[in-house]
mmCIF file of C-alpha atoms in Angstrom:
data_model
loop_
_atom_site.group_PDB
_atom_site.id
_atom_site.type_symbol
_atom_site.label_atom_id
_atom_site.label_comp_id
_atom_site.label_asym_id
_atom_site.label_seq_id
_atom_site.Cartn_x
_atom_site.Cartn_y
_atom_site.Cartn_z
ATOM 1 C CA MET A 7 -0.025 0.091 -0.035
ATOM 2 C CA GLU A 8 1.384 3.587 -0.839
ATOM 3 C CA GLN A 9 0.984 6.253 1.642
ATOM 4 C CA LYS A 10 -1.476 8.163 -0.438
ATOM 5 C CA ASP A 11 -3.915 5.218 -0.484
ATOM 6 C CA PHE A 12 -3.844 4.916 3.397
ATOM 7 C CA LYS A 13 -7.147 6.108 4.891
ATOM 8 C CA ILE A 14 -7.113 7.849 8.189
ATOM 9 C CA ALA A 15 -10.266 8.954 9.964
ATOM 10 C CA LEU A 16 -9.778 11.387 12.803
ATOM 11 C CA MET A 17 -12.682 12.112 15.176
ATOM 12 C CA SER A 18 -12.603 15.258 17.170
ATOM 13 C CA ASN A 19 -13.448 18.901 17.149
ATOM 14 C CA ALA A 20 -13.359 20.661 13.875
ATOM 15 C CA PRO A 21 -10.054 22.210 13.022
ATOM 16 C CA PHE A 22 -11.600 25.587 12.694
ATOM 17 C CA SER A 23 -13.370 25.503 16.094
ATOM 18 C CA PRO A 24 -11.653 27.724 18.853
ATOM 19 C CA SER A 25 -10.937 24.877 21.301
ATOM 20 C CA GLY A 26 -8.046 23.025 22.508
ATOM 21 C CA TYR A 27 -9.007 19.850 20.593
ATOM 22 C CA GLY A 28 -9.882 21.963 17.533
ATOM 23 C CA VAL A 29 -6.265 23.599 17.635
ATOM 24 C CA GLN A 30 -4.762 20.139 17.720
ATOM 25 C CA SER A 31 -6.990 18.930 14.847
ATOM 26 C CA GLN A 32 -5.818 21.670 12.857
ATOM 27 C CA GLY A 33 -2.244 20.916 13.404
ATOM 28 C CA MET A 34 -2.566 17.270 12.547
ATOM 29 C CA ILE A 35 -5.185 16.712 9.881
ATOM 30 C CA PHE A 36 -4.008 19.178 7.265
ATOM 31 C CA ASP A 37 -0.437 17.886 7.650
ATOM 32 C CA TRP A 38 -1.433 14.312 7.444
ATOM 33 C CA ALA A 39 -3.539 14.935 4.318
ATOM 34 C CA LYS A 40 -0.515 16.077 2.484
ATOM 35 C CA THR A 41 0.995 12.486 2.506
ATOM 36 C CA TYR A 42 -2.176 10.305 3.318
ATOM 37 C CA ASN A 43 -5.664 10.185 2.630
ATOM 38 C CA ALA A 44 -7.030 11.667 5.864
ATOM 39 C CA ARG A 45 -10.563 12.956 6.747
ATOM 40 C CA MET A 46 -12.061 14.683 9.664
ATOM 41 C CA ILE A 47 -15.096 13.403 11.706
ATOM 42 C CA CYS A 48 -16.289 16.561 13.384
ATOM 43 C CA ASN A 49 -17.850 15.857 16.768
ATOM 44 C CA TYR A 50 -18.212 19.709 17.403
ATOM 45 C CA GLY A 51 -18.011 22.585 15.273
ATOM 46 C CA LEU A 52 -20.020 21.479 11.963
ATOM 47 C CA GLU A 53 -23.533 20.647 11.250
ATOM 48 C CA GLY A 54 -25.627 20.065 8.252
ATOM 49 C CA SER A 55 -23.485 18.406 5.598
ATOM 50 C CA LYS A 56 -19.801 17.557 4.848
ATOM 51 C CA LEU A 57 -17.461 20.322 4.085
ATOM 52 C CA GLY A 58 -14.501 20.391 1.999
ATOM 53 C CA LEU A 59 -11.648 22.520 3.355
ATOM 54 C CA ASN A 60 -7.947 22.856 2.520
ATOM 55 C CA ASN A 61 -8.269 19.552 0.618
ATOM 56 C CA VAL A 62 -9.700 17.713 3.577
ATOM 57 C CA ILE A 63 -13.283 16.341 3.771
ATOM 58 C CA HIS A 64 -15.036 17.184 7.107
ATOM 59 C CA TYR A 65 -18.016 15.181 8.070
ATOM 60 C CA PRO A 66 -20.559 16.579 10.539
ATOM 61 C CA LYS A 67 -22.058 14.101 13.220
ATOM 62 C CA LEU A 68 -25.716 12.814 13.060
ATOM 63 C CA PRO A 69 -28.280 14.596 14.989
ATOM 64 C CA GLY A 70 -28.198 13.172 18.712
ATOM 65 C CA ASP A 71 -25.047 11.401 18.316
ATOM 66 C CA ASN A 72 -23.389 12.779 21.536
ATOM 67 C CA HIS A 73 -20.030 11.135 21.074
ATOM 68 C CA GLY A 74 -19.862 10.657 17.367
ATOM 69 C CA SER A 75 -19.641 6.827 17.623
ATOM 70 C CA LYS A 76 -22.729 6.336 15.425
ATOM 71 C CA THR A 77 -21.565 8.766 12.770
ATOM 72 C CA SER A 78 -18.142 7.112 12.811
ATOM 73 C CA ALA A 79 -19.806 3.597 12.268
ATOM 74 C CA LEU A 80 -21.758 4.950 9.299
ATOM 75 C CA ILE A 81 -18.454 6.396 7.708
ATOM 76 C CA PHE A 82 -16.686 3.107 8.361
ATOM 77 C CA ALA A 83 -19.234 1.132 6.398
ATOM 78 C CA ASN A 84 -19.149 3.510 3.374
ATOM 79 C CA TRP A 85 -15.609 4.895 3.106
ATOM 80 C CA ASN A 86 -13.673 2.166 4.840
ATOM 81 C CA PRO A 87 -10.896 3.919 6.657
ATOM 82 C CA HIS A 88 -7.886 1.800 7.491
ATOM 83 C CA ILE A 89 -7.438 3.524 11.140
ATOM 84 C CA PHE A 90 -9.668 5.483 13.308
ATOM 85 C CA ILE A 91 -8.385 8.047 15.646
ATOM 86 C CA THR A 92 -10.128 9.718 18.248
ATOM 87 C CA LEU A 93 -9.059 12.920 20.194
ATOM 88 C CA TYR A 94 -11.916 12.914 22.703
ATOM 89 C CA ASP A 95 -12.778 11.233 26.117
ATOM 90 C CA ILE A 96 -13.177 7.522 26.094
ATOM 91 C CA TRP A 97 -14.183 6.910 29.704
ATOM 92 C CA MET A 98 -17.929 6.728 28.672
ATOM 93 C CA GLY A 99 -17.404 3.546 26.463
ATOM 94 C CA ALA A 100 -18.768 5.198 23.331
ATOM 95 C CA TYR A 101 -15.966 3.604 20.918
ATOM 96 C CA ILE A 102 -16.403 0.050 22.277
ATOM 97 C CA HIS A 103 -19.109 -2.627 22.174
ATOM 98 C CA ASP A 104 -19.781 -5.768 24.235
ATOM 99 C CA ASN A 105 -18.074 -8.976 22.717
ATOM 100 C CA PRO A 106 -18.500 -12.229 24.610
ATOM 101 C CA ASN A 107 -15.857 -13.625 22.341
ATOM 102 C CA SER A 108 -13.073 -11.168 23.238
ATOM 103 C CA PRO A 109 -10.700 -12.037 26.215
ATOM 104 C CA ILE A 110 -11.702 -8.708 27.798
ATOM 105 C CA GLY A 111 -15.213 -8.807 27.008
ATOM 106 C CA VAL A 112 -15.307 -5.808 24.683
ATOM 107 C CA SER A 113 -14.116 -4.745 21.212
ATOM 108 C CA PRO A 114 -13.561 -1.529 19.484
ATOM 109 C CA ILE A 115 -15.965 -0.203 16.854
ATOM 110 C CA HIS A 116 -12.996 -0.190 14.487
ATOM 111 C CA PRO A 117 -10.276 -2.888 14.639
ATOM 112 C CA TYR A 118 -7.331 -0.273 14.321
ATOM 113 C CA TRP A 119 -8.790 2.205 16.766
ATOM 114 C CA ILE A 120 -6.250 4.529 18.185
ATOM 115 C CA PRO A 121 -7.367 6.773 21.111
ATOM 116 C CA ILE A 122 -5.544 9.762 22.078
ATOM 117 C CA VAL A 123 -5.970 9.954 25.684
ATOM 118 C CA MET A 124 -5.915 12.946 28.179
ATOM 119 C CA VAL A 125 -5.141 11.453 31.669
ATOM 120 C CA ASP A 126 -6.572 14.308 33.864
ATOM 121 C CA HIS A 127 -7.416 12.282 36.963
ATOM 122 C CA ASP A 128 -5.190 10.482 39.622
ATOM 123 C CA PRO A 129 -5.544 7.727 39.547
ATOM 124 C CA ILE A 130 -6.600 7.070 35.974
ATOM 125 C CA PRO A 131 -10.439 6.361 35.607
ATOM 126 C CA GLU A 132 -11.516 2.839 35.308
ATOM 127 C CA GLY A 133 -13.842 3.681 32.499
ATOM 128 C CA THR A 134 -10.754 5.092 30.612
ATOM 129 C CA LEU A 135 -8.931 1.897 31.311
ATOM 130 C CA ILE A 136 -11.590 -0.409 29.990
ATOM 131 C CA SER A 137 -11.867 1.381 26.749
ATOM 132 C CA ALA A 138 -7.981 1.634 26.404
ATOM 133 C CA LYS A 139 -7.507 -2.005 26.705
ATOM 134 C CA ALA A 140 -9.604 -2.759 23.753
ATOM 135 C CA ALA A 141 -7.664 -0.236 21.576
ATOM 136 C CA TYR A 142 -5.255 -1.359 18.822
ATOM 137 C CA LYS A 143 -2.765 1.251 20.121
ATOM 138 C CA VAL A 144 -3.022 4.104 22.749
ATOM 139 C CA VAL A 145 -1.467 7.329 22.465
ATOM 140 C CA THR A 146 -1.259 9.970 25.349
ATOM 141 C CA PRO A 147 0.498 13.310 25.267
ATOM 142 C CA SER A 148 1.976 13.267 28.892
ATOM 143 C CA LEU A 149 4.594 11.292 30.736
ATOM 144 C CA PHE A 150 2.026 11.171 33.574
ATOM 145 C CA GLY A 151 -0.339 9.402 31.225
ATOM 146 C CA ILE A 152 2.308 6.759 30.311
ATOM 147 C CA GLU A 153 2.989 6.205 33.952
ATOM 148 C CA GLN A 154 -0.539 5.539 34.814
ATOM 149 C CA PHE A 155 -1.102 3.215 31.978
ATOM 150 C CA LYS A 156 1.994 1.224 32.782
ATOM 151 C CA LYS A 157 0.515 0.689 36.287
ATOM 152 C CA HIS A 158 -2.145 -1.373 34.565
ATOM 153 C CA ASP A 159 -0.157 -3.178 32.058
ATOM 154 C CA ILE A 160 -1.158 -1.158 28.974
ATOM 155 C CA ASP A 161 1.475 -0.106 26.428
ATOM 156 C CA ALA A 162 0.942 3.521 25.592
ATOM 157 C CA GLN A 163 2.900 5.755 23.013
ATOM 158 C CA LEU A 164 3.892 9.216 24.051
ATOM 159 C CA ILE A 165 3.184 11.758 21.392
ATOM 160 C CA PRO A 166 2.735 15.304 22.746
ATOM 161 C CA PHE A 167 0.506 18.000 21.497
ATOM 162 C CA GLY A 168 1.802 20.651 19.240
ATOM 163 C CA VAL A 169 1.970 24.436 18.989
ATOM 164 C CA ASP A 170 2.347 26.826 15.995
ATOM 165 C CA VAL A 171 5.581 28.480 17.113
ATOM 166 C CA ASP A 172 5.572 30.540 14.205
ATOM 167 C CA THR A 173 2.285 32.116 15.085
ATOM 168 C CA PHE A 174 2.613 32.013 18.798
ATOM 169 C CA LYS A 175 5.840 33.796 19.344
ATOM 170 C CA PRO A 176 7.368 36.578 21.697
ATOM 171 C CA LEU A 177 6.860 40.262 20.415
ATOM 172 C CA THR A 178 8.976 43.116 21.348
ATOM 173 C CA GLU A 179 8.459 45.160 24.573
ATOM 174 C CA GLU A 180 7.039 47.963 22.535
ATOM 175 C CA GLU A 181 4.623 45.596 20.787
ATOM 176 C CA ARG A 182 3.737 43.973 24.141
ATOM 177 C CA GLY A 183 2.921 47.425 25.459
ATOM 178 C CA GLU A 184 0.628 48.175 22.396
ATOM 179 C CA CYS A 185 -1.034 44.850 22.705
ATOM 180 C CA LYS A 186 -2.046 45.668 26.384
ATOM 181 C CA GLU A 187 -3.710 49.006 25.179
ATOM 182 C CA LYS A 188 -5.537 47.160 22.335
ATOM 183 C CA LEU A 189 -7.325 45.109 24.927
ATOM 184 C CA ASN A 190 -9.327 48.015 25.934
ATOM 185 C CA ASN A 191 -11.037 48.160 22.573
ATOM 186 C CA ARG A 192 -11.909 44.695 22.189
ATOM 187 C CA SER A 193 -12.770 43.689 25.851
ATOM 188 C CA LEU A 194 -15.794 44.213 28.265
ATOM 189 C CA VAL A 195 -15.354 46.051 31.432
ATOM 190 C CA PHE A 196 -16.612 44.264 34.581
ATOM 191 C CA ASN A 197 -17.577 47.299 36.490
ATOM 192 C CA LEU A 198 -19.372 50.122 34.474
ATOM 193 C CA GLN A 199 -18.990 52.643 37.391
ATOM 194 C CA LYS A 200 -15.265 51.932 37.758
ATOM 195 C CA ASN A 201 -14.186 51.523 34.120
ATOM 196 C CA THR A 202 -10.692 50.753 34.634
ATOM 197 C CA THR A 203 -8.450 50.826 31.532
ATOM 198 C CA ILE A 204 -5.309 48.637 30.710
ATOM 199 C CA THR A 205 -2.214 50.883 29.990
ATOM 200 C CA LYS A 206 1.015 49.607 28.471
ATOM 201 C CA ASP A 207 2.861 50.075 31.819
ATOM 202 C CA ASP A 208 0.366 47.966 33.940
ATOM 203 C CA PHE A 209 1.033 44.565 35.463
ATOM 204 C CA LEU A 210 -1.410 42.175 33.512
ATOM 205 C CA ILE A 211 -2.619 38.890 34.420
ATOM 206 C CA VAL A 212 -3.888 36.790 31.419
ATOM 207 C CA MET A 213 -6.230 33.910 31.586
ATOM 208 C CA ASN A 214 -7.452 31.813 28.635
ATOM 209 C CA SER A 215 -9.892 28.970 29.765
ATOM 210 C CA ALA A 216 -13.187 27.514 28.420
ATOM 211 C CA ASN A 217 -16.187 28.411 30.660
ATOM 212 C CA LYS A 218 -18.027 25.455 30.046
ATOM 213 C CA ASP A 219 -18.246 23.659 33.356
ATOM 214 C CA PRO A 220 -18.709 25.146 36.782
ATOM 215 C CA TYR A 221 -15.511 23.975 38.428
ATOM 216 C CA ARG A 222 -12.715 22.782 36.355
ATOM 217 C CA LYS A 223 -11.108 25.942 35.109
ATOM 218 C CA ASP A 224 -11.804 27.381 38.570
ATOM 219 C CA PHE A 225 -12.309 30.959 37.779
ATOM 220 C CA PRO A 226 -13.632 31.908 41.400
ATOM 221 C CA ARG A 227 -10.286 30.730 42.969
ATOM 222 C CA ALA A 228 -8.239 32.800 40.466
ATOM 223 C CA LEU A 229 -10.403 35.807 41.254
ATOM 224 C CA THR A 230 -9.912 35.085 44.941
ATOM 225 C CA ALA A 231 -6.124 34.961 44.422
ATOM 226 C CA LEU A 232 -6.235 38.424 42.849
ATOM 227 C CA GLN A 233 -8.192 39.673 45.807
ATOM 228 C CA ILE A 234 -5.560 38.224 48.247
ATOM 229 C CA PHE A 235 -2.830 39.848 46.350
ATOM 230 C CA LEU A 236 -4.301 43.216 46.181
ATOM 231 C CA GLN A 237 -5.161 43.106 49.804
ATOM 232 C CA ASN A 238 -1.737 42.149 50.780
ATOM 233 C CA ASN A 239 -0.326 44.767 48.276
ATOM 234 C CA PRO A 240 -2.480 47.834 48.183
ATOM 235 C CA ASP A 241 0.100 49.814 46.320
ATOM 236 C CA ALA A 242 -0.330 47.333 43.453
ATOM 237 C CA GLN A 243 -3.842 48.191 42.986
ATOM 238 C CA LYS A 244 -2.961 51.327 40.866
ATOM 239 C CA ASP A 245 -1.235 49.133 38.166
ATOM 240 C CA THR A 246 -2.384 45.492 38.331
ATOM 241 C CA ARG A 247 -5.136 44.290 35.913
ATOM 242 C CA MET A 248 -6.603 40.904 34.972
ATOM 243 C CA TYR A 249 -7.880 40.117 31.375
ATOM 244 C CA ILE A 250 -9.891 36.911 31.026
ATOM 245 C CA HIS A 251 -10.288 35.394 27.422
ATOM 246 C CA SER A 252 -13.357 33.301 27.676
ATOM 247 C CA TRP A 253 -17.235 33.453 27.348
ATOM 248 C CA MET A 254 -18.175 35.675 30.237
ATOM 249 C CA ARG A 255 -21.504 34.137 31.196
ATOM 250 C CA GLN A 256 -21.791 30.426 30.655
ATOM 251 C CA SER A 257 -21.340 27.862 33.343
ATOM 252 C CA ARG A 258 -19.893 30.799 35.393
ATOM 253 C CA ASP A 259 -20.895 34.410 35.452
ATOM 254 C CA ILE A 260 -17.280 35.635 35.794
ATOM 255 C CA PRO A 261 -17.989 39.339 35.862
ATOM 256 C CA HIS A 262 -20.567 38.621 38.809
ATOM 257 C CA CYS A 263 -17.925 36.596 40.569
ATOM 258 C CA ALA A 264 -15.342 39.378 40.302
ATOM 259 C CA LYS A 265 -17.989 41.617 41.709
ATOM 260 C CA VAL A 266 -18.775 39.795 44.865
ATOM 261 C CA LEU A 267 -15.111 39.499 45.492
ATOM 262 C CA TYR A 268 -14.567 43.150 44.990
ATOM 263 C CA VAL A 269 -12.088 42.887 42.197
ATOM 264 C CA ASP A 270 -14.322 43.727 39.280
ATOM 265 C CA GLN A 271 -12.922 47.055 38.745
ATOM 266 C CA TYR A 272 -9.518 45.477 38.052
ATOM 267 C CA CYS A 273 -10.820 43.061 35.231
ATOM 268 C CA ARG A 274 -11.873 42.890 31.762
ATOM 269 C CA GLY A 275 -13.075 39.995 29.642
ATOM 270 C CA THR A 276 -13.370 39.148 25.880
ATOM 271 C CA ALA A 277 -16.615 40.448 24.314
ATOM 272 C CA ASP A 278 -19.139 37.838 23.472
ATOM 273 C CA TYR A 279 -19.268 39.295 19.962
ATOM 274 C CA HIS A 280 -15.503 38.762 19.457
ATOM 275 C CA ASN A 281 -15.839 35.115 20.619
ATOM 276 C CA LEU A 282 -18.832 34.481 18.297
ATOM 277 C CA CYS A 283 -16.706 35.599 15.231
ATOM 278 C CA GLY A 284 -13.749 33.685 16.553
ATOM 279 C CA VAL A 285 -10.448 35.152 17.749
ATOM 280 C CA PRO A 286 -7.751 34.326 15.121
ATOM 281 C CA PRO A 287 -4.478 32.694 16.411
ATOM 282 C CA GLN A 288 -2.503 35.853 15.586
ATOM 283 C CA ILE A 289 -4.936 38.046 17.837
ATOM 284 C CA LEU A 290 -4.719 35.469 20.547
ATOM 285 C CA ASN A 291 -0.881 35.623 20.353
ATOM 286 C CA GLU A 292 -1.353 39.316 20.968
ATOM 287 C CA ILE A 293 -3.563 38.463 23.960
ATOM 288 C CA TYR A 294 -0.876 36.142 25.519
ATOM 289 C CA ASN A 295 1.998 38.800 24.732
ATOM 290 C CA ALA A 296 -0.004 41.436 26.635
ATOM 291 C CA GLY A 297 0.297 39.391 29.699
ATOM 292 C CA ASP A 298 3.243 39.628 32.189
ATOM 293 C CA VAL A 299 2.075 36.459 33.544
ATOM 294 C CA PHE A 300 -0.303 33.707 32.438
ATOM 295 C CA LEU A 301 -2.609 32.152 35.216
ATOM 296 C CA HIS A 302 -4.022 28.683 34.644
ATOM 297 C CA THR A 303 -4.640 26.622 37.754
ATOM 298 C CA SER A 304 -7.156 24.125 36.318
ATOM 299 C CA GLN A 305 -8.402 21.533 38.764
ATOM 300 C CA GLY A 306 -7.266 18.809 36.111
ATOM 301 C CA GLY A 307 -5.756 18.791 32.649
ATOM 302 C CA GLY A 308 -4.367 16.025 30.499
ATOM 303 C CA PHE A 309 -2.237 18.491 28.357
ATOM 304 C CA GLU A 310 -3.297 22.154 28.613
ATOM 305 C CA ILE A 311 -2.591 23.864 25.296
ATOM 306 C CA PRO A 312 -2.943 27.326 26.770
ATOM 307 C CA LEU A 313 0.055 26.754 28.872
ATOM 308 C CA LEU A 314 2.043 25.573 25.771
ATOM 309 C CA GLU A 315 0.624 28.659 23.806
ATOM 310 C CA ALA A 316 1.712 31.041 26.569
ATOM 311 C CA SER A 317 5.164 29.482 26.669
ATOM 312 C CA SER A 318 5.594 29.766 22.994
ATOM 313 C CA ALA A 319 4.708 33.335 23.294
ATOM 314 C CA GLY A 320 7.588 33.805 25.873
ATOM 315 C CA VAL A 321 5.134 34.403 28.747
ATOM 316 C CA PRO A 322 5.691 32.603 32.100
ATOM 317 C CA SER A 323 2.863 30.740 33.682
ATOM 318 C CA ILE A 324 1.274 30.035 37.107
ATOM 319 C CA ALA A 325 -0.094 26.474 37.027
ATOM 320 C CA GLN A 326 -1.133 23.724 39.567
ATOM 321 C CA ASP A 327 1.327 20.945 40.267
ATOM 322 C CA PHE A 328 -0.890 18.232 39.498
ATOM 323 C CA VAL A 329 -1.141 15.341 37.041
ATOM 324 C CA GLY A 330 0.791 16.320 33.804
ATOM 325 C CA PHE A 331 1.033 20.077 34.524
ATOM 326 C CA LYS A 332 4.604 20.096 35.764
ATOM 327 C CA GLU A 333 5.724 18.649 32.517
ATOM 328 C CA LEU A 334 4.700 21.950 30.870
ATOM 329 C CA ILE A 335 6.005 24.240 33.642
ATOM 330 C CA ARG A 336 9.603 23.317 34.652
ATOM 331 C CA ASP A 337 11.828 26.217 35.249
ATOM 332 C CA HIS A 338 9.756 28.953 33.475
ATOM 333 C CA GLY A 339 6.850 29.208 35.861
ATOM 334 C CA TRP A 340 5.291 28.811 39.322
ATOM 335 C CA LEU A 341 3.682 25.529 40.236
ATOM 336 C CA ILE A 342 0.930 25.760 42.884
ATOM 337 C CA LYS A 343 0.538 22.774 45.327
ATOM 338 C CA PRO A 344 -3.025 21.343 45.522
ATOM 339 C CA LYS A 345 -4.781 22.722 48.596
ATOM 340 C CA THR A 346 -7.119 19.536 48.516
ATOM 341 C CA LYS A 347 -8.247 17.025 46.141
ATOM 342 C CA TYR A 348 -11.682 15.382 45.511
ATOM 343 C CA PHE A 349 -13.291 12.484 43.850
ATOM 344 C CA THR A 350 -15.146 13.283 40.556
ATOM 345 C CA GLN A 351 -17.958 11.188 39.035
ATOM 346 C CA LEU A 352 -15.330 8.981 37.542
ATOM 347 C CA ASP A 353 -14.024 8.070 40.847
ATOM 348 C CA GLY A 354 -10.671 9.607 40.284
ATOM 349 C CA LEU A 355 -9.157 12.661 41.977
ATOM 350 C CA GLN A 356 -8.726 16.193 40.637
ATOM 351 C CA ALA A 357 -7.258 18.964 42.664
ATOM 352 C CA ILE A 358 -8.012 22.545 43.939
ATOM 353 C CA ALA A 359 -5.150 25.009 43.926
ATOM 354 C CA ASP A 360 -4.166 26.954 47.079
ATOM 355 C CA GLU A 361 -5.368 30.490 46.454
ATOM 356 C CA TYR A 362 -2.958 31.963 48.981
ATOM 357 C CA GLU A 363 -0.112 30.350 46.954
ATOM 358 C CA ILE A 364 -1.462 31.569 43.970
ATOM 359 C CA ALA A 365 -1.400 35.029 45.409
ATOM 360 C CA ASP A 366 2.089 34.471 46.457
ATOM 361 C CA ALA A 367 3.190 33.673 42.836
ATOM 362 C CA ILE A 368 1.301 36.851 41.590
ATOM 363 C CA GLU A 369 3.379 38.808 44.064
ATOM 364 C CA ASP A 370 6.697 37.231 43.184
ATOM 365 C CA ALA A 371 5.837 37.895 39.438
ATOM 366 C CA TYR A 372 4.769 41.458 40.210
ATOM 367 C CA ASN A 373 7.840 42.398 42.047
ATOM 368 C CA HIS A 374 10.493 40.596 39.801
ATOM 369 C CA PRO A 375 10.111 41.705 36.348
ATOM 370 C CA ASP A 376 13.740 40.450 35.491
ATOM 371 C CA LYS A 377 12.732 37.095 36.921
ATOM 372 C CA ARG A 378 9.801 37.164 34.506
ATOM 373 C CA LYS A 379 11.636 37.906 31.547
ATOM 374 C CA LYS A 380 14.100 34.992 32.205
ATOM 375 C CA MET A 381 11.375 32.666 32.580
ATOM 376 C CA GLY A 382 9.837 33.871 29.501
ATOM 377 C CA ASN A 383 13.015 33.059 27.566
ATOM 378 C CA LYS A 384 13.255 29.842 29.069
ATOM 379 C CA ALA A 385 9.399 29.096 28.208
ATOM 380 C CA ARG A 386 9.878 30.072 24.589
ATOM 381 C CA LYS A 387 13.049 27.648 24.257
ATOM 382 C CA PHE A 388 10.844 24.949 25.906
ATOM 383 C CA ALA A 389 7.957 25.330 23.480
ATOM 384 C CA LEU A 390 10.066 24.862 20.406
ATOM 385 C CA ASN A 391 10.232 21.192 21.306
ATOM 386 C CA PHE A 392 6.667 20.961 20.534
ATOM 387 C CA LYS A 393 6.547 22.589 17.119
ATOM 388 C CA TRP A 394 4.251 20.729 14.666
ATOM 389 C CA SER A 395 7.050 19.415 12.360
ATOM 390 C CA ILE A 396 8.543 17.411 15.383
ATOM 391 C CA ILE A 397 5.130 16.244 16.660
ATOM 392 C CA ASN A 398 3.786 15.180 13.119
ATOM 393 C CA ARG A 399 6.927 13.091 12.302
ATOM 394 C CA GLU A 400 6.058 10.856 15.154
ATOM 395 C CA TRP A 401 2.509 10.478 13.730
ATOM 396 C CA HIS A 402 4.000 9.656 10.490
ATOM 397 C CA LYS A 403 6.050 6.925 11.820
ATOM 398 C CA VAL A 404 3.024 5.357 13.444
ATOM 399 C CA PHE A 405 1.232 5.573 10.094
ATOM 400 C CA ASP A 406 3.828 3.986 8.323
ATOM 401 C CA GLU A 407 4.326 1.131 10.699
ATOM 402 C CA ILE A 408 0.502 0.243 10.420
ATOM 403 C CA ILE A 409 0.915 0.417 6.536
ATOM 404 C CA ASP A 410 3.747 -1.949 6.574
ATOM 405 C CA GLU A 411 1.752 -4.184 9.029
ATOM 406 C CA ILE A 412 -1.604 -4.324 7.038
ATOM 407 C CA SER A 413 -0.177 -4.306 3.558
ATOM 408 C CA TYR A 414 -0.173 -7.422 1.412
ATOM 409 C CA LYS A 415 3.163 -8.904 1.089
ATOM 410 C CA PRO A 416 4.161 -11.032 -1.806
ATOM 411 C CA LEU A 417 5.346 -14.434 -1.190
ATOM 412 C CA SER A 418 8.869 -13.744 -2.327
ATOM 413 C CA VAL A 419 9.199 -11.269 0.936
ATOM 414 C CA ARG A 420 7.225 -13.192 3.283
ATOM 415 C CA GLN A 421 9.062 -14.787 6.351
ATOM 416 C CA LEU A 422 7.962 -18.340 7.318
#
C-alpha cells in the first residue's frame, strides 16, 4: 500500500473551532492529508453536511449522536478507513461494544482504533482503562499518562500535543505594550461605574480557559487569589489588571464572581461578539503577549494547550502542580501545590489549587520583572520542542508502521 492510499479518519472537534481539541485537529489533519488520505469527523463545530476545506473532507455528526460513535460507524461502512483516531474522552465507552468472544469482553468499533487519551485524574479512571484495553494502540501526550497506563499493564505511546511556534511567538517590549492597550477596545469592563483601562505600563494577568463547566477551570479561585494579592499589596492596585479570554456568562458568570469578590474594577474580559466571530490565532498571540504572567490553575488537565501557547509566546505561567502540568511548567513558571483533592463522578481525583499560594506567585511575578523575563525566554525555548514538524513526524512513523503491518506482502518477501 502506498501512503496516499492509506485512509485515516480523525474524530475530534473541527479544526476551525476555537478549542484545544480544535487547535490540535488543525495541526494534525492538514499535515497528514499532504501524505495520506485523511478525513475529519467533527464531533463539534460542524452541522448540516460535509465540508471540503483545505483538501480535507469534514463530516458533521448525526443529530443526537453525542459522542460521534454512530456517525463514525456509518462512515466506516461507506468509506472504509484503515485506522480510526479519536481525540476525545473515552471513559464513557462510546467507541467499544460488548463482545463475549473477546478475552476482555469488549471490542472497539473499528479494529484499528487509536485513542489519544488525556489522563487528567489521579488515578486514571477505570472507565478509561476498560476502553483503552480494547484499543489497537493507545497514544497519550503526557509522561504522567504513560505512567498511569503502565501501572495497569497497558502499553501507551507518548506523542505530545503541538503548537504553532511561528504564530505564537514573543513580540518586542514596545509591541507588548501596544497589545495591552488594544485590549481596551476589544474587551468588556466588569464594572461600568469604575471603568478601569489597561495601560502599557500595567502589570497584566491573563487567563485563557473555556467557561463550559462550573468547576474545572476554577475562575472563582483565580479571582480570589487576585483579591488576596491586592489586599496584601495595596500599592499594586494602581497598576494591576486581569484579562480573561473566555465566554463571560456560560457555566460561570465571571463578571459577577469578580463583583462579589470586590475585584471587578481591575478586570476585563473578551466581548461575546468577538468570541462569536472567532479570535484568530494571531490575535490570541497578542493577548498572550499582553500578559506579564499567564494564570492557569485548572483542577485537572491532561495536557493544557494554553500553557504551551503562552510558553511559545514567551510568557511565564502560574499553574497547578497536578497530573501532567509540571511537564509543561518546569523552570519557566510557578507551580502551585494542591490545597485539597476530591473525587469526581469518575471516581478519580482532581485537585483544587491553594489560592494563597497563587497570590504569592502573583506577588513574586509582580515584584520581579527580570525574573519574569528570564522565565519567558526559557518558556519559549521549551515550547520549540513541540513545534508541529516534530510532533507530526512521530505520527507519520506510526502510520507507516501500520501500513507495513496491514499491507499485502508477496510470497517472495514473506518470512515463514
